[in-house]
PDB file of C-alpha atoms and ligand atoms in Angstrom:
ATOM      1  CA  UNK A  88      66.331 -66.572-198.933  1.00 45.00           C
ATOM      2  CA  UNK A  89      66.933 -62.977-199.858  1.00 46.00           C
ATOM      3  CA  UNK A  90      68.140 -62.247-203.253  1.00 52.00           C
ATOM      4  CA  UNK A  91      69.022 -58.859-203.115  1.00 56.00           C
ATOM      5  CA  UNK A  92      72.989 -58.912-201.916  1.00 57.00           C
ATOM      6  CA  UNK A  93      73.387 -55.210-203.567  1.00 78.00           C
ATOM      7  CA  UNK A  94      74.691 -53.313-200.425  1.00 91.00           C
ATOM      8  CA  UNK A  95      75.754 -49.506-201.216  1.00 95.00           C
ATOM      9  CA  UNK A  96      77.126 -47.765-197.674  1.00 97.00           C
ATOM     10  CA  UNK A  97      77.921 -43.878-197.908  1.00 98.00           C
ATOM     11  CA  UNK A  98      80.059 -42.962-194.518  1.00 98.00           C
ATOM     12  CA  UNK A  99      79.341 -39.199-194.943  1.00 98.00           C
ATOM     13  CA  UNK A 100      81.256 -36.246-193.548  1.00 98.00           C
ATOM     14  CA  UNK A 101      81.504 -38.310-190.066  1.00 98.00           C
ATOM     15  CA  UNK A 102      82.606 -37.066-186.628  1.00 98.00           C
ATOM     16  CA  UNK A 103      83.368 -38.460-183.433  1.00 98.00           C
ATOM     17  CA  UNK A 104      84.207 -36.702-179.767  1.00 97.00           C
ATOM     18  CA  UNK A 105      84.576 -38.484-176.822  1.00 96.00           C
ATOM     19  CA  UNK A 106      83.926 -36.247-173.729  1.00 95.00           C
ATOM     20  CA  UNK A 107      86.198 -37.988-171.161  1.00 94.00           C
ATOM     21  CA  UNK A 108      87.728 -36.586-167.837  1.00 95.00           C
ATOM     22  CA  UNK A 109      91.060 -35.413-169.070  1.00 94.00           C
ATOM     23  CA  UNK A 110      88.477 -33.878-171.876  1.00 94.00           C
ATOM     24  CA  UNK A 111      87.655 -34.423-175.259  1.00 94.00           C
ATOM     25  CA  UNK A 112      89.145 -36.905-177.627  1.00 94.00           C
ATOM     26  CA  UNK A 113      88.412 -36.145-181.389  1.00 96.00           C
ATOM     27  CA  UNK A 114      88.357 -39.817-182.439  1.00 97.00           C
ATOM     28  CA  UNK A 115      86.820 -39.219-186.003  1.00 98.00           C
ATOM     29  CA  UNK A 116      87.294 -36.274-188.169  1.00 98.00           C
ATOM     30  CA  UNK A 117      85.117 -36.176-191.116  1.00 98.00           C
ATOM     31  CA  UNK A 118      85.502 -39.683-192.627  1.00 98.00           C
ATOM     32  CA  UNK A 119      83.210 -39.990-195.950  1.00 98.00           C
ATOM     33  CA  UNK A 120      83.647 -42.850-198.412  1.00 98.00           C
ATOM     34  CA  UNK A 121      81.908 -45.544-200.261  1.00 98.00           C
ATOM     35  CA  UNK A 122      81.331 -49.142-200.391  1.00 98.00           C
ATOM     36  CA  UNK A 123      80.052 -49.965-203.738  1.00 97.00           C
ATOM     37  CA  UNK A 124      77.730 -53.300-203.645  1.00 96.00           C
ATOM     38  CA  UNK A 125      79.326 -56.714-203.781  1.00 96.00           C
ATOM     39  CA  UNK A 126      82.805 -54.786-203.038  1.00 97.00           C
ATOM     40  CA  UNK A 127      85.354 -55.902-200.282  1.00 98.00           C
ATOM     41  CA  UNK A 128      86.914 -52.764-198.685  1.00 98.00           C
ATOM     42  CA  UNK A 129      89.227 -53.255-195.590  1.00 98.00           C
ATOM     43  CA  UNK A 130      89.868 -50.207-193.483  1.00 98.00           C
ATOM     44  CA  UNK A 131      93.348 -50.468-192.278  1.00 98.00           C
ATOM     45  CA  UNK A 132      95.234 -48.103-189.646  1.00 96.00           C
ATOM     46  CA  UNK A 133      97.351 -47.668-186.341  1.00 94.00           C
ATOM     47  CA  UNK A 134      95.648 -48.872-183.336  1.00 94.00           C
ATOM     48  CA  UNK A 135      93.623 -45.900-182.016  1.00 95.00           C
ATOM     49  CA  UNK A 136      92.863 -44.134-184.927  1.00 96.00           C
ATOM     50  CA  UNK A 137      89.234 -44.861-184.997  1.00 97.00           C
ATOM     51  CA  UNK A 138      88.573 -48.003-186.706  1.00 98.00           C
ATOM     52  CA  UNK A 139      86.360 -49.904-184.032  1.00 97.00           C
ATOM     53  CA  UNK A 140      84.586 -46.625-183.490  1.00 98.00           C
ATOM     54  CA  UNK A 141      83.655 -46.049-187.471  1.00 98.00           C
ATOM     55  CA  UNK A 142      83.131 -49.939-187.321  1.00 98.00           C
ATOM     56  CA  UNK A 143      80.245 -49.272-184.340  1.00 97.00           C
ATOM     57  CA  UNK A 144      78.684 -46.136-185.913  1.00 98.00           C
ATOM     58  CA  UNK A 145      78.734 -47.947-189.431  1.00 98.00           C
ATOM     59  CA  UNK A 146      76.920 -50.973-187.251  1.00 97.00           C
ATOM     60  CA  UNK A 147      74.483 -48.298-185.852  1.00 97.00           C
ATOM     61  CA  UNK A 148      76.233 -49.468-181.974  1.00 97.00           C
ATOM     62  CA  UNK A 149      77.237 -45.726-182.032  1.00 97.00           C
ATOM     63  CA  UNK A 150      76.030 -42.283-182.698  1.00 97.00           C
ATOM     64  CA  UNK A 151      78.363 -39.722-184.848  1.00 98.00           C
ATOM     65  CA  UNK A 152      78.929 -36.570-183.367  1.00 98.00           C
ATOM     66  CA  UNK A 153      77.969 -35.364-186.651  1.00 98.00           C
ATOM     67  CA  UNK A 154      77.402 -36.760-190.534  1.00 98.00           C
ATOM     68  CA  UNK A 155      75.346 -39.996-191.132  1.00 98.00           C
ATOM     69  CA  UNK A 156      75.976 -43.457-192.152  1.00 98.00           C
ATOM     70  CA  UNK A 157      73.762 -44.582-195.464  1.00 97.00           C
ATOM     71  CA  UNK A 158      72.984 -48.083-196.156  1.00 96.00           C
ATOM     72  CA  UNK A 159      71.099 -48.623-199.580  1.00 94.00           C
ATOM     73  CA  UNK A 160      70.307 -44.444-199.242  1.00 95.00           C
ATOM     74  CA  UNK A 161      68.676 -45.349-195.526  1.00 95.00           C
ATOM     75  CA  UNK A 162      70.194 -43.493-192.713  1.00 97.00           C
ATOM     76  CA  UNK A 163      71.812 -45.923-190.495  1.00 97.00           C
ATOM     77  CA  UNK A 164      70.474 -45.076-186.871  1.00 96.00           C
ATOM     78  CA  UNK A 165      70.381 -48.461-184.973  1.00 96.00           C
ATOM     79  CA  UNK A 166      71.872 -52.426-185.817  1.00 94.00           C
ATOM     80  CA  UNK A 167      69.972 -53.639-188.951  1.00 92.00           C
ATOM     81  CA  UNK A 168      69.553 -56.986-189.914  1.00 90.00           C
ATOM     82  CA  UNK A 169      70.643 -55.867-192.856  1.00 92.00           C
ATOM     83  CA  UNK A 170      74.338 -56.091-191.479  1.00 95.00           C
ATOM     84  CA  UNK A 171      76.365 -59.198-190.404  1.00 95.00           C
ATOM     85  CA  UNK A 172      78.595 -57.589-187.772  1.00 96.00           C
ATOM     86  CA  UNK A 173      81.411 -59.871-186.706  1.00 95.00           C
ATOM     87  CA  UNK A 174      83.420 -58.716-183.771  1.00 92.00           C
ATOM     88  CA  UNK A 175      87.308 -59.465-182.538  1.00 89.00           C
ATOM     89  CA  UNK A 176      86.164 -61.028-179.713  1.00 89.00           C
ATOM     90  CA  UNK A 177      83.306 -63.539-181.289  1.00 85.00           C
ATOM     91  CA  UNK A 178      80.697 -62.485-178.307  1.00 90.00           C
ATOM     92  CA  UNK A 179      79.403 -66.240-178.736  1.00 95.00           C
ATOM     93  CA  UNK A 180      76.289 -67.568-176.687  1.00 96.00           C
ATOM     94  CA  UNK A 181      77.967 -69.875-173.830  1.00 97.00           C
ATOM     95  CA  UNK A 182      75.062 -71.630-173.401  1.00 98.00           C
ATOM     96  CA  UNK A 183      73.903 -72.022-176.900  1.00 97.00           C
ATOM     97  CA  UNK A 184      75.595 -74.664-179.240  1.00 97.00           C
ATOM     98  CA  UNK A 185      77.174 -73.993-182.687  1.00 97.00           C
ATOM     99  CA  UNK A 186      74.023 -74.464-183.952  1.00 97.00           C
ATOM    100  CA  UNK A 187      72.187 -72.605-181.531  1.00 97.00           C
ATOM    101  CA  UNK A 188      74.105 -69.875-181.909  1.00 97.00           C
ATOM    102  CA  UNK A 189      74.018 -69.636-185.565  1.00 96.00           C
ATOM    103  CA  UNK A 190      70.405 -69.726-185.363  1.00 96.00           C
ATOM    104  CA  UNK A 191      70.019 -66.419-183.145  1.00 94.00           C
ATOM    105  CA  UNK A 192      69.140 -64.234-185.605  1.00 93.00           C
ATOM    106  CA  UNK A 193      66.919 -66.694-187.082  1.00 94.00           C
ATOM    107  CA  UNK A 194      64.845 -67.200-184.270  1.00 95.00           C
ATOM    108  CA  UNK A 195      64.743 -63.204-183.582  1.00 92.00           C
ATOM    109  CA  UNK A 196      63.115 -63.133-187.146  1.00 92.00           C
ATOM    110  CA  UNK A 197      60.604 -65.661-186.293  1.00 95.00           C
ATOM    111  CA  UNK A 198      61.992 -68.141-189.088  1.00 95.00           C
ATOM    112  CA  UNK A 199      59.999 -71.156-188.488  1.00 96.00           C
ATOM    113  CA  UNK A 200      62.004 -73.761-186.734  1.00 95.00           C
ATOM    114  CA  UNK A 201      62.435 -76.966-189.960  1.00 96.00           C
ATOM    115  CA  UNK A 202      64.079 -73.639-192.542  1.00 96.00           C
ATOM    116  CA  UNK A 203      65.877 -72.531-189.914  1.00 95.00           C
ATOM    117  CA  UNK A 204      67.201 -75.964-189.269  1.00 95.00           C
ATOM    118  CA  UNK A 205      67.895 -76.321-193.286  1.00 96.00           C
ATOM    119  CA  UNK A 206      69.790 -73.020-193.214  1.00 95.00           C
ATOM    120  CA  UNK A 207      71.961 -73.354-189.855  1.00 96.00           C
ATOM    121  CA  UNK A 208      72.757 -76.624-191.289  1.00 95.00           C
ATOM    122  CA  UNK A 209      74.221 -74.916-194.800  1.00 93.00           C
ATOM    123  CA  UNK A 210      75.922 -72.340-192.620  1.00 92.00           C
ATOM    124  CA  UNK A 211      77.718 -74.606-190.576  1.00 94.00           C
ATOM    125  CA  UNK A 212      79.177 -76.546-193.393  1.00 92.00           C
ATOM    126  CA  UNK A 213      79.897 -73.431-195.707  1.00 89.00           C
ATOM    127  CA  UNK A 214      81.655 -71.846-192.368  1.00 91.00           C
ATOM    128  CA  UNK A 215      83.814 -75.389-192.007  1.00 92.00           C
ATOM    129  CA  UNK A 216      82.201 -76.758-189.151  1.00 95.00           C
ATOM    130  CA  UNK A 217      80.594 -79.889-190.155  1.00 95.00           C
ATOM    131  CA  UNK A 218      79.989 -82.025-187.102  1.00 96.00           C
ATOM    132  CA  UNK A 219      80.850 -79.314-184.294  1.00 97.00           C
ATOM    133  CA  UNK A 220      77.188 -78.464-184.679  1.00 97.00           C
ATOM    134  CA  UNK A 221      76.448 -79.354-181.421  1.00 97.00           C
ATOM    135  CA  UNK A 222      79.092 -78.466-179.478  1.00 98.00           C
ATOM    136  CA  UNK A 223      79.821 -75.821-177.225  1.00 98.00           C
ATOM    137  CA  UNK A 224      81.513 -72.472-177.128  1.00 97.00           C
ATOM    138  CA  UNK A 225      83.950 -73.640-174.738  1.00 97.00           C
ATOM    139  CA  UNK A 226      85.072 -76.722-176.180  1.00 97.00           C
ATOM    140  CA  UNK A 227      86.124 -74.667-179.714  1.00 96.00           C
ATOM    141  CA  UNK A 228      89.400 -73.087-180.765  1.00 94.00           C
ATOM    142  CA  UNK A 229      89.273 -69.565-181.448  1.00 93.00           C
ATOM    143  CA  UNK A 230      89.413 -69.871-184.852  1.00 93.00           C
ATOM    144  CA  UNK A 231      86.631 -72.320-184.896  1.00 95.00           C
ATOM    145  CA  UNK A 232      84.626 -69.748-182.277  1.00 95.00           C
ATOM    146  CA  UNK A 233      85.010 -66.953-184.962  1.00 93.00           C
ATOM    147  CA  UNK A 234      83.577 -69.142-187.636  1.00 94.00           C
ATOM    148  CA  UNK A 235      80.742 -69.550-185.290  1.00 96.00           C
ATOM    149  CA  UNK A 236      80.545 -66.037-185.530  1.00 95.00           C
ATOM    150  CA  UNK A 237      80.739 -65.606-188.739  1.00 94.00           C
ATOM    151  CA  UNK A 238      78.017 -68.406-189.347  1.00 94.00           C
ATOM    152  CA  UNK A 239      75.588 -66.333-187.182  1.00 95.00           C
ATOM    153  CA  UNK A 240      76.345 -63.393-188.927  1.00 94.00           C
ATOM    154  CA  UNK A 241      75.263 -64.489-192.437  1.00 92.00           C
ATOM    155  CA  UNK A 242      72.392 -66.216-191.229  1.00 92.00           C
ATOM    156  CA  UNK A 243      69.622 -63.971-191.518  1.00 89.00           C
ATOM    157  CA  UNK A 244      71.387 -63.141-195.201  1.00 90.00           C
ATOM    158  CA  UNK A 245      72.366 -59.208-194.462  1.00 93.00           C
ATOM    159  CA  UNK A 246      73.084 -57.569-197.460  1.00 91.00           C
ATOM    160  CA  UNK A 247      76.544 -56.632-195.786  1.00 96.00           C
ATOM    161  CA  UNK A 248      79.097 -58.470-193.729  1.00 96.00           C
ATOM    162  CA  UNK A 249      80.846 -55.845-191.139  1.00 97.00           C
ATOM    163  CA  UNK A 250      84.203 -57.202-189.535  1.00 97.00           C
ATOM    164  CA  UNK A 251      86.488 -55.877-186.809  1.00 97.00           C
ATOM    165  CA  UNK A 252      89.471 -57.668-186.825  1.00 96.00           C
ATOM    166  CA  UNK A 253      87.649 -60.932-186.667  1.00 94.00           C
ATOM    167  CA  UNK A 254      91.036 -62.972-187.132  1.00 93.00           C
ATOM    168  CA  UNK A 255      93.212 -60.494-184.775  1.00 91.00           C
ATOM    169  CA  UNK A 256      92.655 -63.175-181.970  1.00 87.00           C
ATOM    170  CA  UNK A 257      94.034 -66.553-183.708  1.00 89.00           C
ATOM    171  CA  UNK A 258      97.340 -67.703-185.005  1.00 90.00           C
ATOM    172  CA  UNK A 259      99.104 -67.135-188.534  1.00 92.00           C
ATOM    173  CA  UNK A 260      98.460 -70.533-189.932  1.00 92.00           C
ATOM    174  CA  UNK A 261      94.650 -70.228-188.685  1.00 91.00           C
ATOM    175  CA  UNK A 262      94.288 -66.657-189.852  1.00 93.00           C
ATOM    176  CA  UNK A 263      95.392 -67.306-193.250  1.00 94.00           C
ATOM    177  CA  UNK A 264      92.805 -70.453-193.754  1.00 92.00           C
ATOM    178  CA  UNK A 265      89.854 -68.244-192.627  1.00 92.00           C
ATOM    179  CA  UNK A 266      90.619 -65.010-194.623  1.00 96.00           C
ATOM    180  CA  UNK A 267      90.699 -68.276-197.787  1.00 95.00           C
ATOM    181  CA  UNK A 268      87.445 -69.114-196.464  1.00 92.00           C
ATOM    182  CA  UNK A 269      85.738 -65.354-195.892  1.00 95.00           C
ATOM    183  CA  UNK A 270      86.673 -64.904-199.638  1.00 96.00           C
ATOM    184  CA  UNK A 271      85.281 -68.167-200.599  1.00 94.00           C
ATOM    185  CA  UNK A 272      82.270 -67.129-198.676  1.00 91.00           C
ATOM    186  CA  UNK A 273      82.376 -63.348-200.219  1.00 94.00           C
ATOM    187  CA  UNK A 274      82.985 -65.604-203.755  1.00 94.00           C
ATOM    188  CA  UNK A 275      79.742 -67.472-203.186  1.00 91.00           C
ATOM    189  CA  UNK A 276      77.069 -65.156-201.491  1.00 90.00           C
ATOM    190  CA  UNK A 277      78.460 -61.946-203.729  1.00 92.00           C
ATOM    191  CA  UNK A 278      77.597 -59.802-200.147  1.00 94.00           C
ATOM    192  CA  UNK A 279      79.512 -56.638-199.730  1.00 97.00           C
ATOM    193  CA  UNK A 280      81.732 -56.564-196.726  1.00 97.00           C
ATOM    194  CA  UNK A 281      83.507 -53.937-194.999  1.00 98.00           C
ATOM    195  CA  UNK A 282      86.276 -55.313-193.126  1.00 98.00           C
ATOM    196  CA  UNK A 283      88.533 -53.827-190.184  1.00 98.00           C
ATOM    197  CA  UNK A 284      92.317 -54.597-189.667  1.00 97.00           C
ATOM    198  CA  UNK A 285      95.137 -53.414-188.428  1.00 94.00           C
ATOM    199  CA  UNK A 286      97.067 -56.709-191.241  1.00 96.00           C
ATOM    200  CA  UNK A 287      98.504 -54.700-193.583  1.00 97.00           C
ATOM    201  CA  UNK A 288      98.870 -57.841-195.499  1.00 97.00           C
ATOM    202  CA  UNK A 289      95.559 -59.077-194.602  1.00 97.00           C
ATOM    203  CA  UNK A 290      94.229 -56.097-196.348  1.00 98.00           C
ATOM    204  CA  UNK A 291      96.116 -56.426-199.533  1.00 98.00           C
ATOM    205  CA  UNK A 292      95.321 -59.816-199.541  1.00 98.00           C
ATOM    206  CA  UNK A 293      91.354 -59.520-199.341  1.00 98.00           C
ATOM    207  CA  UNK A 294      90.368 -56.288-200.598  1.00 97.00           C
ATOM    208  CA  UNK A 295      89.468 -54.781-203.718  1.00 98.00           C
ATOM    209  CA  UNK A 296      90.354 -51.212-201.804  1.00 98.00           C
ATOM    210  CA  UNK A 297      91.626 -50.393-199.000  1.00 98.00           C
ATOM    211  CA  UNK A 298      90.968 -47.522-197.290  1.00 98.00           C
ATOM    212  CA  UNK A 299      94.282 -46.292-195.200  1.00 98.00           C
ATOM    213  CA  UNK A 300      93.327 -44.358-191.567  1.00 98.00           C
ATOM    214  CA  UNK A 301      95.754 -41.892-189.652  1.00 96.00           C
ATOM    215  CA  UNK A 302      95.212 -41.119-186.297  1.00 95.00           C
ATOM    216  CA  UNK A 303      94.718 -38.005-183.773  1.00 93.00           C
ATOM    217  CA  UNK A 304      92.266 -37.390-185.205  1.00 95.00           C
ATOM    218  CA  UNK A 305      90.904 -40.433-186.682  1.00 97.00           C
ATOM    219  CA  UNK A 306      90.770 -39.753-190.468  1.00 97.00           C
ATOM    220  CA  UNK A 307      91.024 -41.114-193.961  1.00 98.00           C
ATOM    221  CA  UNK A 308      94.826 -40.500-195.310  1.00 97.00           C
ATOM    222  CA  UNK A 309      94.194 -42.587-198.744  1.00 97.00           C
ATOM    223  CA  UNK A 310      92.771 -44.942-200.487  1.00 98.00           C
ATOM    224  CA  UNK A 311      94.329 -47.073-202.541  1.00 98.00           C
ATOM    225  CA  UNK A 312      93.108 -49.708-205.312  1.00 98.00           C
ATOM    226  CA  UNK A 313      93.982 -53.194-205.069  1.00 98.00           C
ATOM    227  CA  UNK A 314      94.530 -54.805-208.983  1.00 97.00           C
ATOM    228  CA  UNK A 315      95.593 -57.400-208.286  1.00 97.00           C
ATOM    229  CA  UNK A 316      93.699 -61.213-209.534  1.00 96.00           C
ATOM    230  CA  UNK A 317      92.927 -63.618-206.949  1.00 95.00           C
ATOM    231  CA  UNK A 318      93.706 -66.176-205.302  1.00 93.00           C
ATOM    232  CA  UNK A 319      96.856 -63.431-204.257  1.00 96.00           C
ATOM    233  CA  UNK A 320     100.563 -64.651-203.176  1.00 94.00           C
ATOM    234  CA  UNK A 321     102.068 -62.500-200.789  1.00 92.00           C
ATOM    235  CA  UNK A 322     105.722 -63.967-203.408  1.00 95.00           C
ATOM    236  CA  UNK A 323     104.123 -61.558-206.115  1.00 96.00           C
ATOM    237  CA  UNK A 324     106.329 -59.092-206.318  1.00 97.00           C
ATOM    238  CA  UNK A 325     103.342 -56.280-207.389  1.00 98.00           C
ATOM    239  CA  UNK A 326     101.922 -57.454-203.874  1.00 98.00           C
ATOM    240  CA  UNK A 327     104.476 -56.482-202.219  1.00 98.00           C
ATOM    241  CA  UNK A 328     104.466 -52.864-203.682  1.00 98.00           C
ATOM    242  CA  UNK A 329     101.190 -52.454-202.624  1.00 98.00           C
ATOM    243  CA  UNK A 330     102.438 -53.722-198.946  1.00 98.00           C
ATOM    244  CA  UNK A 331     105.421 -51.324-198.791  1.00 98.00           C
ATOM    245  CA  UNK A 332     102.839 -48.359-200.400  1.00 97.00           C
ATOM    246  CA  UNK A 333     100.041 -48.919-197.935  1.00 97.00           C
ATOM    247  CA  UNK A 334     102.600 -49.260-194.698  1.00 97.00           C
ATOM    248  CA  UNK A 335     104.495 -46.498-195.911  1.00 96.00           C
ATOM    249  CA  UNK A 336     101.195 -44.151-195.687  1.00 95.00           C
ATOM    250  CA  UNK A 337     100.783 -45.283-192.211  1.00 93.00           C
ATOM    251  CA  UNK A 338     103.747 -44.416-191.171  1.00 89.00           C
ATOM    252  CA  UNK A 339     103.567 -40.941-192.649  1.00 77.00           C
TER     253      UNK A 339
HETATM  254  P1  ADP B 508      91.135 -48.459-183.102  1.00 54.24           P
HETATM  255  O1  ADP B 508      90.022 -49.437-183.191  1.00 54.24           O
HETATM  256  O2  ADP B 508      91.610 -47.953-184.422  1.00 54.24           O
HETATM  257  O3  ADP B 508      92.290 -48.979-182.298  1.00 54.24           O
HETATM  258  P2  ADP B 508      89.304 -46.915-181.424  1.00 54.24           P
HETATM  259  O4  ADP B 508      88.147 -46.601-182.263  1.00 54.24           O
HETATM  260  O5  ADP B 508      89.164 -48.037-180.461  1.00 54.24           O
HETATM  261  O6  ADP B 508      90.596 -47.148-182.347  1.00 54.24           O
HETATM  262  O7  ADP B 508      89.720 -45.622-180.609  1.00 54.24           O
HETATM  263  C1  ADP B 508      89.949 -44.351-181.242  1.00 54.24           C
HETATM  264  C2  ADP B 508      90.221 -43.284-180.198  1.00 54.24           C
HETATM  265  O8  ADP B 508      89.042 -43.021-179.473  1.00 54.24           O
HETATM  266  C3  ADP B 508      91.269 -43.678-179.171  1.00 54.24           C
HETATM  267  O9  ADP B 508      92.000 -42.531-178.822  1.00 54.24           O
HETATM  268  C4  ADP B 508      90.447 -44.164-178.019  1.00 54.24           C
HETATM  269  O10 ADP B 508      91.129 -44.010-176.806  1.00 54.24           O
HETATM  270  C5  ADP B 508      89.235 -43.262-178.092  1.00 54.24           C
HETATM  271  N1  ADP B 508      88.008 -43.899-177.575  1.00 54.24           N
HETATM  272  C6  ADP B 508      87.410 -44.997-178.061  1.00 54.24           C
HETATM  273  N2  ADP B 508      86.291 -45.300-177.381  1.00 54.24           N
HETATM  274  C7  ADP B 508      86.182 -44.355-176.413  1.00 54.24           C
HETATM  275  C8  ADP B 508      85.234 -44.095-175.359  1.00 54.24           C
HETATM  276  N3  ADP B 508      84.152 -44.869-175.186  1.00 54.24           N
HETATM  277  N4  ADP B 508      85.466 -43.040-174.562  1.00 54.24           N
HETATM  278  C9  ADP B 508      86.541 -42.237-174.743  1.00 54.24           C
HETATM  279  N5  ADP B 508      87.458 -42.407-175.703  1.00 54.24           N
HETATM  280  C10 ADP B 508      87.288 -43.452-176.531  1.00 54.24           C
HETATM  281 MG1   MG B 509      89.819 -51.478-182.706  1.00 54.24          MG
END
């Protein structure tokens, strides 16, 4: 396995225009910020102020109008496997099992097929899947899909883990037992991940920062530090300040 889990990202000066019919959208306006390694920033604003689109140029799914994306100093200009990327909407393999699809990356590498085995094997159980390994897409719950998703993200060991609202799809009760598990997971593999939501509560309860969005354009309002010891109750009533702060600078 790799050892190195020391993930810097620099989001510098970045800009993004849409050219559409009606004419152009300014989705981005000169976002910069940084992810130190081993941190756990969520990004947290309206819907439509950006978020999936930083999210896809951070991925390297997207070009910036202008400024770059830095990932350990490298210009980010394409996907890496250097970078889990976890989407809303899992983008599973149909025809591939749990296994199979945690293996993807894996077999993309050329990982010979008995430590690929060993490794899908330790994903599936440190995702919470033990005995769904071969089963199908279709017969899974959408929480169980994401951690599928999540399983084939860490596979191939990226340095960084980069989420989109990966539990924007699945229930309260579901939600909260797989944000327990991501930071068991983020606990475990010390990987930095950069995490998307529109939860205000979701990002108080991971993150050691959150960075707060506004939109039209798309750009960073604050950021605001998150002291607070873990495992976090949303009954603490410092939690709660930092829910009413960070709301309160969306709403401005
Ligand atoms: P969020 O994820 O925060 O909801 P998005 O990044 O999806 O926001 O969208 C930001 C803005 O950019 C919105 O105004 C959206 O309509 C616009 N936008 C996103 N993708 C495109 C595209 N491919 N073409 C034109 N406009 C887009
Ligand atoms: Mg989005």
């Amino acid at each position: 396995m790799n050892e190195r889990h020391d993930a810097r990202v620099r989001v510098e000066g970045v800009d993004k225009r849409y050219e559409t019919k009606q004419g152009p959208v300014q989705a981005l306006r000169d976002i910069t910020f940084d992810v130190d390694p081993g941190e756990f920033v969520c990004i947290v604003g309206p819907s439509g102020c950006g978020k999936t689109t930083l999210f896809r140029i951070i991925a390297g799914l997207e070009d910036a109008t202008s400024g770059s994306v830095y990932l350990n100093g490298t210009a980010v200009t394409e996907p890496s496997p250097d970078m889990g990327v976890v989407f809303q909407e899992y983008h599973l393999f149909p025809w591939r099992t749990v296994r199979g699809n945690a293996a993807f990356g894996l077999e993309k590498q050329g990982v010979p097929a008995a430590e690929r085995r060993e490794r899908v094997d330790h994903l599936v159980d440190l995702v919470g899947l033990e005995g769904f390994g071969d089963s199908y897409p279709k017969a899974l719950s959408g929480g169980m899909k994401q951690r599928v998703a999540i399983a084939r993200a860490l596979a191939v060991d990226p340095d960084l883990l980069l989420m989109d609202e990966p539990f924007g799809a699945v229930d309260a009760q579901t939600k909260e037992m797989l944000q327990d598990e991501l930071l068991d997971i983020w606990q475990e593999t010390g990987k930095t991940i950069l995490f998307v939501t529109h939860d205000v509560e979701e990002a108080v309860k991971l993150s050691d920062r959150v960075i707060v969005m506004a939109k039209e354009p798309g750009r960073v309002r604050e950021t605001v530090d998150i002291d607070l010891p873990r495992p976090r109750s949303r009954a603490d009533p410092e939690f709660g300040d930092y829910y009413e702060h960070v709301l309160d600078r969306i709403r401005n």
